Amino acid sequence: MNVTAVFWQLLGVPQAEQVESVDLYWGASWVRVPWLVLVVATIVVAVGVAAYYGRWQFVPSRRLRMTLVVIRTLALAALVGILLQPTLVVKLQRLTRPGLWLVIDDTESMSLVDRTSEPGENAVVVAPGSGGAGGPSPTANSERPLTRSERVREAFAHLDPELVRQVENAFRVRVFRLHRGDGLDPLPVHLEDLARQEQWTSQFTVDGSVTALGVALLDLNRKRGATPLAGIVLVSDFNQNAGIAPETVATQLQTPLYCVGVGDVQTRDLAVDVQLPPMMKKDEKSVVTVALRQEGFTGEEVTLRVFARQTEESEPQAVATSGGAGSADAPDSTQPPHSPASAGSGEPKKDAPVGEVIFEDVVTLSGPVIHREVPYVPKAAGQLVITAEVAPLPKETLTENNRIARQTYVREYYVRVLFIEDEPTWEWRFIKEVFHRDPLVGPEGFRTYLRSADPRVRAENPLFLPTLALPRREFFTYDVVIIGDVPASAISRSMMEMIREFVTEMGGGVIFNVGPRFSPGQWTDTPLNDLLPVEIAPLTRLRESSFQPQRTPEADLFDFMVLGQNAEENARAWDNLGKLVWYYPVIRVRPLATVLLAHPRDTCADGRTPQPLIAAQKVGRGEVIYVGFNELWRLRRKYGDLYYRQFWGQLIHRLAIQHALGADKRFVVRSDHKQYRSGDEVRLLVEAYNADYRPLTEDQIPGGQLEAILHLPAGAGGQTRRIPLTLLRPGQFEGRTTVFAPGEYRLEVHDPLTHRMVETSFRVSSQSIEKQQARRNKELQDRLASLTGGQSYDLPQLAELLRNLPQRREKEIEIVEVELWNSWLFFVLVVGCLLAEWALRKWLYLR
């Protein structure tokens, strides 16, 4: 062992050969220049010790005198060094086994049985008499077809044991279960354990309700930390149906994804879907779009029926959820799709009333997707369920998606929009025209305060507000407020406080439509500043330059930013905006804001974030949109009102449908969701205000407490359940209950001011969104592998994947902090110097 190794061992670093670099820092907080202090202290000590031995101690030899001076100086300097707390930062580099993470899909779609007329590419071939690593499989010789999850276990069971050992020796293998919509569950199993039937059945239950691949990849990125990974093996059918898009997260992993596909790429399936407007208006014609998607049935004819039903009529059976789940009268999900229970007569069951027939037609399946537009005029206000169904076809893989229902709301009143502007601008003129023709707003719903308008016009024309000094009971009936190019002095501070309360407490929507005359920085010292999605300096001036705005990737998540039926049309619509010539620069984007349209070159103060032109932010219960220019009217340049009306119409609808409309905001009864599954907990919420929209307290309620009456569906006996509502804070009441029986539930709460029953409804279904898509998403599987530099495999190629994994040692960096002042080195130095001086003095007979 050499001196260097001994030195590092004394410091507690035994792997001297792995030391890559060494840095020194001082831990004492009481001194700024430790080196200078140490040098000065050493010089002072050396001078003092030399004077001591030169004048008061008789040393016969000059060499012995210098030796004593050096020894005592070292001892005292080391003590000073202890006070300065020197610390070594040692960087160790070692070669280690990289990680290999296995993520196995355990959602309900993995319980499907793939049925093809011929052996597909996903068939797991079992050699006669082969038991694999896990021994004989109970399903290997069974006539019962295997589910996708069982086929995955069979693939692991028939891996060569020697290959399994090689993988375990080359990688640190961890197994995760894709089961939840908010992350992954790590499993305490090894690779060889996946081949065992008892381990598989105890760890995998195939009852996950959604496939959230994007969220799963995000969770993996959080879990990995600094762990070096050779790759991530993702075994799934890749039917993403919840959470963020996995493509946006995949590249953040910086780790190759090896995607193993389970399930048939081509199936025989017929599915129906319904697209509804977010709101309908009573006695106004709306269009319901029904889409039939088919594979393997080209040329067949089916009968499409569409039904409409008001949800106040409680029914004994539940229809499909709005998330796409099947109906309650669909076949039992535990039965094979081609069992007689599901395919017998070729007709769906008729025991579940779904409303009046509004459309019936024989449709020829001439292409992959067939659309039918169904005009419908709702005759009553309230919740409306539109159901579409087709009869199952022979040899259809999945029949749960042959019937689907979507829910919307029919409103008897209009959305109320208030536009505050200084003078007529092109934006003001065209927005006014858009909402005058919008059936959900109309002339009754649009009001404007135009500061420059003649007072007589404001007083006589019902379109105009004579003043902005609105009483609370009138202002809070609005649903959306647009603040245009208006000076801050035009809006009183009390009005600004009401606008802030309107957003944060009542869930209203506000749009800041910035113009060139008055800088948005004028709101900095006002109550409206907290609503802005961006931070702007008070005296900001507009910046003039010619540029073409660019949409951000997040824009596709907001419906009002999607103006076309496809990506090409959407790009064409936004290109029609042309080049802008000015904008207001901002300091930064607030942390919770999302930029939707940005400057192509200019950045914020951080030098990275593009300057925002359109941004959105949730504030309290409401939402605020910042439009950093008032020239969206340029969208009309080639196409007239087509895209301009679509942008503003969808934006207003988005802000309006998030809360109760009009005067109904005063006493609101709602549930935290509109669709539940059996066994879910329902959270009941009541927002109660008086006539001036101030929160109700317990002393204003008879009996001091609100009570909800929950009407159970007829299938559960048609009984009622009383649920006490607890006061969370002034104006906010909450109650909780658990629901089991599928069907429609109706909730009633007594309004203590108007003495009427305010109600809402929700549905409970026993079906899953996982059963709506039978075909494996091969396109997404290949795309994820390509984006990350990995490869795409089918399930029978699992052994080939494991053999081809790059087996290389990864460099692992470890940082070790060694406190020199608290180490053996300093102890030996100080004690050794003191003992050496003592021994030398004794030898010289010094006192």
XYZ file of N, CA, C and O in Angstrom, residues 358-467:
440
model
N -84.102 10.425 -32.118
C -84.031 11.643 -32.929
C -83.369 11.384 -34.279
O -83.353 12.261 -35.144
N -82.825 10.164 -34.460
C -82.210 9.829 -35.744
C -82.104 8.321 -35.837
O -81.746 7.641 -34.877
N -82.432 7.768 -37.029
C -82.263 6.342 -37.299
C -82.007 6.179 -38.786
O -82.755 6.696 -39.613
N -80.925 5.461 -39.110
C -80.554 5.320 -40.510
C -79.679 4.088 -40.673
O -78.946 3.705 -39.761
N -79.763 3.488 -41.844
C -78.882 2.376 -42.201
C -77.634 2.960 -42.846
O -77.715 3.681 -43.840
N -76.487 2.658 -42.249
C -75.219 3.243 -42.685
C -74.350 2.143 -43.280
O -74.176 1.081 -42.677
N -73.812 2.415 -44.470
C -72.857 1.505 -45.098
C -71.447 1.886 -44.655
O -71.041 3.049 -44.798
N -70.722 0.923 -44.129
C -69.367 1.184 -43.615
C -68.397 1.220 -44.787
O -67.728 0.245 -45.123
N -68.317 2.382 -45.417
C -67.526 2.521 -46.644
C -66.094 2.955 -46.397
O -65.277 2.939 -47.320
N -65.752 3.369 -45.183
C -64.406 3.834 -44.886
C -64.087 3.651 -43.420
O -64.923 3.182 -42.633
N -62.871 4.030 -43.020
C -62.503 3.864 -41.601
C -63.376 4.687 -40.663
O -63.661 4.245 -39.555
N -63.781 5.891 -41.087
C -64.603 6.759 -40.245
C -65.760 7.290 -41.084
O -65.542 7.811 -42.191
N -66.949 7.152 -40.559
C -68.150 7.675 -41.224
C -68.825 8.643 -40.273
O -69.058 8.311 -39.095
N -69.108 9.853 -40.749
C -69.744 10.876 -39.927
C -71.195 11.073 -40.351
O -71.529 11.009 -41.545
N -72.032 11.322 -39.374
C -73.410 11.706 -39.619
C -73.729 12.914 -38.733
O -73.454 12.898 -37.541
N -74.275 13.949 -39.339
C -74.685 15.142 -38.599
C -76.183 15.074 -38.336
O -76.980 14.900 -39.264
N -76.531 15.209 -37.054
C -77.925 15.074 -36.628
C -78.389 16.412 -36.074
O -77.929 16.842 -35.005
N -79.263 17.123 -36.766
C -79.802 18.377 -36.208
C -80.780 18.078 -35.076
O -81.543 17.102 -35.134
N -80.732 18.896 -34.048
C -81.596 18.669 -32.890
C -81.947 19.997 -32.246
O -81.069 20.860 -32.077
N -83.227 20.157 -31.890
C -83.712 21.366 -31.219
C -84.179 20.965 -29.827
O -85.236 20.341 -29.681
N -83.415 21.277 -28.781
C -83.859 20.921 -27.417
C -85.067 21.749 -27.008
O -85.125 22.950 -27.256
N -86.000 21.091 -26.351
C -87.246 21.753 -25.957
C -87.294 22.132 -24.493
O -88.228 22.810 -24.060
N -86.314 21.687 -23.710
C -86.333 21.986 -22.276
C -84.903 22.258 -21.821
O -83.933 21.752 -22.398
N -84.799 23.073 -20.777
C -83.484 23.394 -20.220
C -83.074 22.320 -19.218
O -83.915 21.637 -18.629
N -81.765 22.178 -19.020
C -81.247 21.235 -18.049
C -80.221 20.299 -18.674
O -79.803 20.471 -19.827
N -79.825 19.277 -17.915
C -78.864 18.299 -18.415
C -79.509 17.473 -19.522
O -80.660 17.046 -19.421
N -78.731 17.229 -20.585
C -79.234 16.469 -21.727
C -78.229 15.377 -22.060
O -77.024 15.636 -22.137
N -78.732 14.150 -22.245
C -77.888 13.028 -22.628
C -78.247 12.620 -24.056
O -79.403 12.344 -24.359
N -77.243 12.627 -24.926
C -77.400 12.135 -26.292
C -76.716 10.782 -26.376
O -75.523 10.649 -26.069
N -77.457 9.749 -26.769
C -76.939 8.386 -26.844
C -76.982 7.917 -28.284
O -77.989 8.115 -28.974
N -75.898 7.303 -28.734
C -75.836 6.703 -30.064
C -75.469 5.234 -29.918
O -74.648 4.883 -29.080
N -76.081 4.376 -30.744
C -75.796 2.951 -30.644
C -75.912 2.280 -31.996
O -76.642 2.744 -32.885
N -75.144 1.202 -32.159
C -75.255 0.308 -33.312
C -75.232 -1.115 -32.783
O -74.697 -1.387 -31.706
N -75.818 -2.028 -33.536
C -75.859 -3.430 -33.115
C -74.497 -4.071 -33.302
O -73.774 -3.755 -34.258
N -74.088 -4.969 -32.393
C -72.808 -5.683 -32.568
C -72.813 -6.522 -33.839
O -73.844 -7.061 -34.248
N -71.655 -6.621 -34.460
C -71.494 -7.420 -35.674
C -70.827 -8.744 -35.328
O -70.137 -8.861 -34.315
N -70.993 -9.755 -36.167
C -70.361 -11.061 -35.890
C -68.840 -10.937 -35.817
O -68.226 -10.196 -36.577
N -68.239 -11.689 -34.884
C -66.786 -11.723 -34.668
C -66.212 -10.362 -34.315
O -65.047 -10.081 -34.576
N -66.992 -9.503 -33.696
C -66.486 -8.193 -33.277
C -65.656 -8.360 -32.009
O -66.069 -9.040 -31.056
N -64.479 -7.737 -31.978
C -63.556 -7.910 -30.853
C -64.125 -7.329 -29.569
O -64.029 -7.928 -28.504
N -64.704 -6.158 -29.658
C -65.149 -5.444 -28.464
C -66.522 -4.850 -28.738
O -66.728 -4.145 -29.727
N -67.482 -5.159 -27.876
C -68.844 -4.649 -28.076
C -69.229 -3.556 -27.096
O -70.278 -2.953 -27.233
N -68.362 -3.299 -26.074
C -68.682 -2.268 -25.100
C -68.740 -0.874 -25.725
O -69.369 0.033 -25.180
N -68.056 -0.686 -26.865
C -68.044 0.637 -27.480
C -69.081 0.797 -28.582
O -68.998 1.716 -29.385
N -70.078 -0.111 -28.632
C -71.142 0.008 -29.630
C -72.243 0.960 -29.190
O -73.120 1.308 -29.981
N -72.217 1.337 -27.942
C -73.165 2.356 -27.461
C -72.395 3.338 -26.601
O -71.552 2.959 -25.800
N -72.672 4.606 -26.789
C -72.006 5.646 -26.015
C -72.969 6.800 -25.814
O -73.858 7.040 -26.634
N -72.794 7.494 -24.692
C -73.620 8.664 -24.396
C -72.728 9.824 -24.013
O -71.694 9.637 -23.371
N -73.118 10.998 -24.419
C -72.429 12.229 -24.040
C -73.443 13.153 -23.403
O -74.624 13.152 -23.753
N -72.934 13.953 -22.469
C -73.821 14.825 -21.721
C -73.480 16.282 -22.006
O -72.307 16.654 -22.086
N -74.480 17.091 -22.181
C -74.297 18.529 -22.333
C -75.383 19.227 -21.532
O -76.188 18.574 -20.855
N -75.382 20.543 -21.597
C -76.356 21.303 -20.822
C -77.128 22.214 -21.754
O -76.546 22.921 -22.595
N -78.427 22.189 -21.627
C -79.308 23.069 -22.396
C -79.657 24.257 -21.519
O -80.187 24.090 -20.413
N -79.354 25.442 -22.006
C -79.568 26.661 -21.226
C -80.750 27.429 -21.798
O -80.887 27.585 -23.004
N -81.555 27.895 -20.885
C -82.710 28.695 -21.294
C -82.340 30.164 -21.400
O -83.038 30.945 -22.022
N -81.236 30.540 -20.795
C -80.803 31.931 -20.805
C -79.508 32.039 -21.593
O -79.031 31.072 -22.164
N -78.923 33.198 -21.611
C -77.773 33.471 -22.461
C -76.547 33.753 -21.605
O -76.632 34.064 -20.426
N -75.378 33.629 -22.239
C -74.129 34.004 -21.600
C -74.024 35.520 -21.624
O -74.243 36.158 -22.653
N -73.670 36.098 -20.490
C -73.610 37.564 -20.380
C -72.149 38.010 -20.450
O -71.323 37.599 -19.632
N -71.849 38.834 -21.453
C -70.499 39.320 -21.708
C -70.488 40.834 -21.552
O -71.340 41.530 -22.107
N -69.498 41.331 -20.795
C -69.316 42.778 -20.612
C -67.970 43.170 -21.227
O -66.928 42.640 -20.845
N -68.001 44.108 -22.187
C -66.804 44.573 -22.875
C -66.565 46.031 -22.462
O -67.377 46.904 -22.758
N -65.432 46.266 -21.767
C -65.065 47.617 -21.335
C -64.018 48.145 -22.302
O -62.931 47.573 -22.427
N -64.332 49.248 -22.985
C -63.436 49.794 -23.993
C -63.458 51.315 -23.935
O -64.421 51.914 -23.432
N -62.363 51.920 -24.434
C -62.269 53.384 -24.399
C -62.950 54.014 -25.601
O -63.716 54.960 -25.470
N -62.667 53.511 -26.790
C -63.261 54.033 -28.007
C -63.452 52.896 -28.986
O -62.830 51.835 -28.836
N -64.288 53.071 -30.003
C -64.520 51.976 -30.952
C -63.241 51.612 -31.706
O -62.636 52.449 -32.357
N -62.796 50.374 -31.578
C -61.661 49.852 -32.334
C -62.178 48.781 -33.281
O -63.327 48.338 -33.188
N -61.311 48.365 -34.197
C -61.736 47.294 -35.100
C -62.077 46.041 -34.315
O -63.053 45.349 -34.624
N -61.295 45.739 -33.276
C -61.573 44.563 -32.465
C -62.929 44.690 -31.790
O -63.719 43.740 -31.754
N -63.210 45.846 -31.231
C -64.497 46.064 -30.545
C -65.653 45.876 -31.518
O -66.663 45.248 -31.188
N -65.517 46.414 -32.734
C -66.610 46.321 -33.712
C -66.876 44.868 -34.101
O -68.034 44.417 -34.128
N -65.814 44.125 -34.392
C -66.016 42.761 -34.877
C -66.438 41.821 -33.756
O -67.236 40.900 -33.981
N -65.915 42.016 -32.539
C -66.363 41.182 -31.422
C -67.848 41.408 -31.163
O -68.605 40.458 -30.900
N -68.267 42.649 -31.227
C -69.694 42.960 -31.026
C -70.555 42.216 -32.050
O -71.592 41.637 -31.701
N -70.125 42.200 -33.305
C -70.892 41.520 -34.339
C -70.897 40.009 -34.120
O -71.907 39.341 -34.342
N -69.750 39.470 -33.695
C -69.667 38.030 -33.455
C -70.678 37.592 -32.417
O -71.432 36.624 -32.606
N -70.738 38.299 -31.289
C -71.605 37.856 -30.202
C -73.062 38.240 -30.412
O -73.941 37.632 -29.820
N -73.325 39.196 -31.258
C -74.716 39.475 -31.608
C -75.316 38.306 -32.369
O -76.516 38.042 -32.273
N -74.471 37.580 -33.135
C -74.972 36.455 -33.927
C -74.791 35.113 -33.208
O -75.225 34.090 -33.709
N -74.122 35.115 -32.068
C -73.906 33.873 -31.332
C -75.195 33.498 -30.603
O -75.719 34.282 -29.802
N -75.737 32.286 -30.845
C -77.007 31.932 -30.198
C -76.926 31.841 -28.683
O -77.948 31.971 -28.001
N -75.732 31.629 -28.116
C -75.610 31.537 -26.671
C -75.356 32.888 -26.014
O -75.311 32.980 -24.795
N -75.155 33.926 -26.794
C -74.976 35.276 -26.245
C -76.096 36.174 -26.760
O -76.982 36.591 -26.022
N -76.036 36.472 -28.072
C -77.095 37.255 -28.691
C -77.117 38.701 -28.232
O -76.315 39.137 -27.397
N -78.053 39.496 -28.749
C -78.147 40.907 -28.354
C -78.439 41.090 -26.868
O -78.015 42.078 -26.266
N -79.135 40.122 -26.263
C -79.459 40.275 -24.842
C -78.244 40.033 -23.948
O -78.178 40.554 -22.830
N -77.286 39.234 -24.410
C -76.176 38.849 -23.554
C -74.954 39.735 -23.666
O -74.072 39.658 -22.806
N -74.861 40.574 -24.698
C -73.662 41.393 -24.889
C -73.939 42.831 -24.471
O -74.874 43.470 -24.959
N -73.115 43.326 -23.552
C -73.205 44.727 -23.125
C -71.799 45.315 -23.136
O -70.814 44.607 -22.898
N -71.716 46.597 -23.398
C -70.419 47.253 -23.454
C -70.480 48.611 -22.767
O -71.525 49.285 -22.781
N -69.363 48.954 -22.147
C -69.181 50.310 -21.646
C -68.113 50.954 -22.515
O -66.946 50.549 -22.489
N -68.549 51.930 -23.349
C -67.646 52.633 -24.252
C -67.417 54.026 -23.692
O -68.307 54.876 -23.710
N -66.217 54.244 -23.169
C -65.929 55.480 -22.430
C -66.104 56.727 -23.290
O -66.566 57.765 -22.808
N -65.755 56.636 -24.568
C -65.816 57.816 -25.428
C -67.187 58.044 -26.048
O -67.386 59.032 -26.769
N -68.136 57.147 -25.811
C -69.455 57.275 -26.432
C -70.210 58.476 -25.860
O -70.012 58.874 -24.709
N -71.072 59.024 -26.676
C -71.903 60.140 -26.247
C -72.794 59.686 -25.090
O -73.401 58.614 -25.161
N -72.878 60.470 -24.018
C -73.723 60.062 -22.876
C -75.157 59.757 -23.263
O -75.789 58.882 -22.666
N -75.677 60.467 -24.275
C -77.058 60.207 -24.694
C -77.161 58.829 -25.357
O -78.166 58.126 -25.172
N -76.134 58.469 -26.126
C -76.140 57.136 -26.741
C -76.072 56.058 -25.672
O -76.783 55.048 -25.726
N -75.200 56.257 -24.678
C -75.095 55.265 -23.607
C -76.393 55.143 -22.824
O -76.704 54.082 -22.290
N -77.140 56.234 -22.732
C -78.388 56.201 -21.959
C -79.537 55.595 -22.751
O -80.427 54.957 -22.176
N -79.538 55.757 -24.076
C -80.696 55.336 -24.876
C -80.510 53.985 -25.552
O -81.471 53.268 -25.775
N -79.255 53.639 -25.925
C -79.013 52.386 -26.626
C -78.838 51.262 -25.613
O -77.945 51.301 -24.774
N -79.675 50.206 -25.670
C -79.557 49.124 -24.671
C -78.255 48.348 -24.758
O -77.897 47.630 -23.834
N -77.530 48.474 -25.880
C -76.246 47.803 -26.002
C -75.216 48.373 -25.036
O -74.336 47.664 -24.570
N -75.338 49.680 -24.710
C -74.334 50.366 -23.918
C -74.754 50.463 -22.453
O -75.947 50.601 -22.147
N -73.750 50.382 -21.566
C -73.986 50.676 -20.157
C -73.766 52.170 -19.938
O -72.753 52.716 -20.398
N -74.674 52.838 -19.252
C -74.481 54.283 -19.025
C -73.308 54.574 -18.093
O -72.706 55.630 -18.148
N -72.975 53.622 -17.206
C -71.901 53.839 -16.243
C -71.307 52.501 -15.827
O -71.952 51.446 -15.960
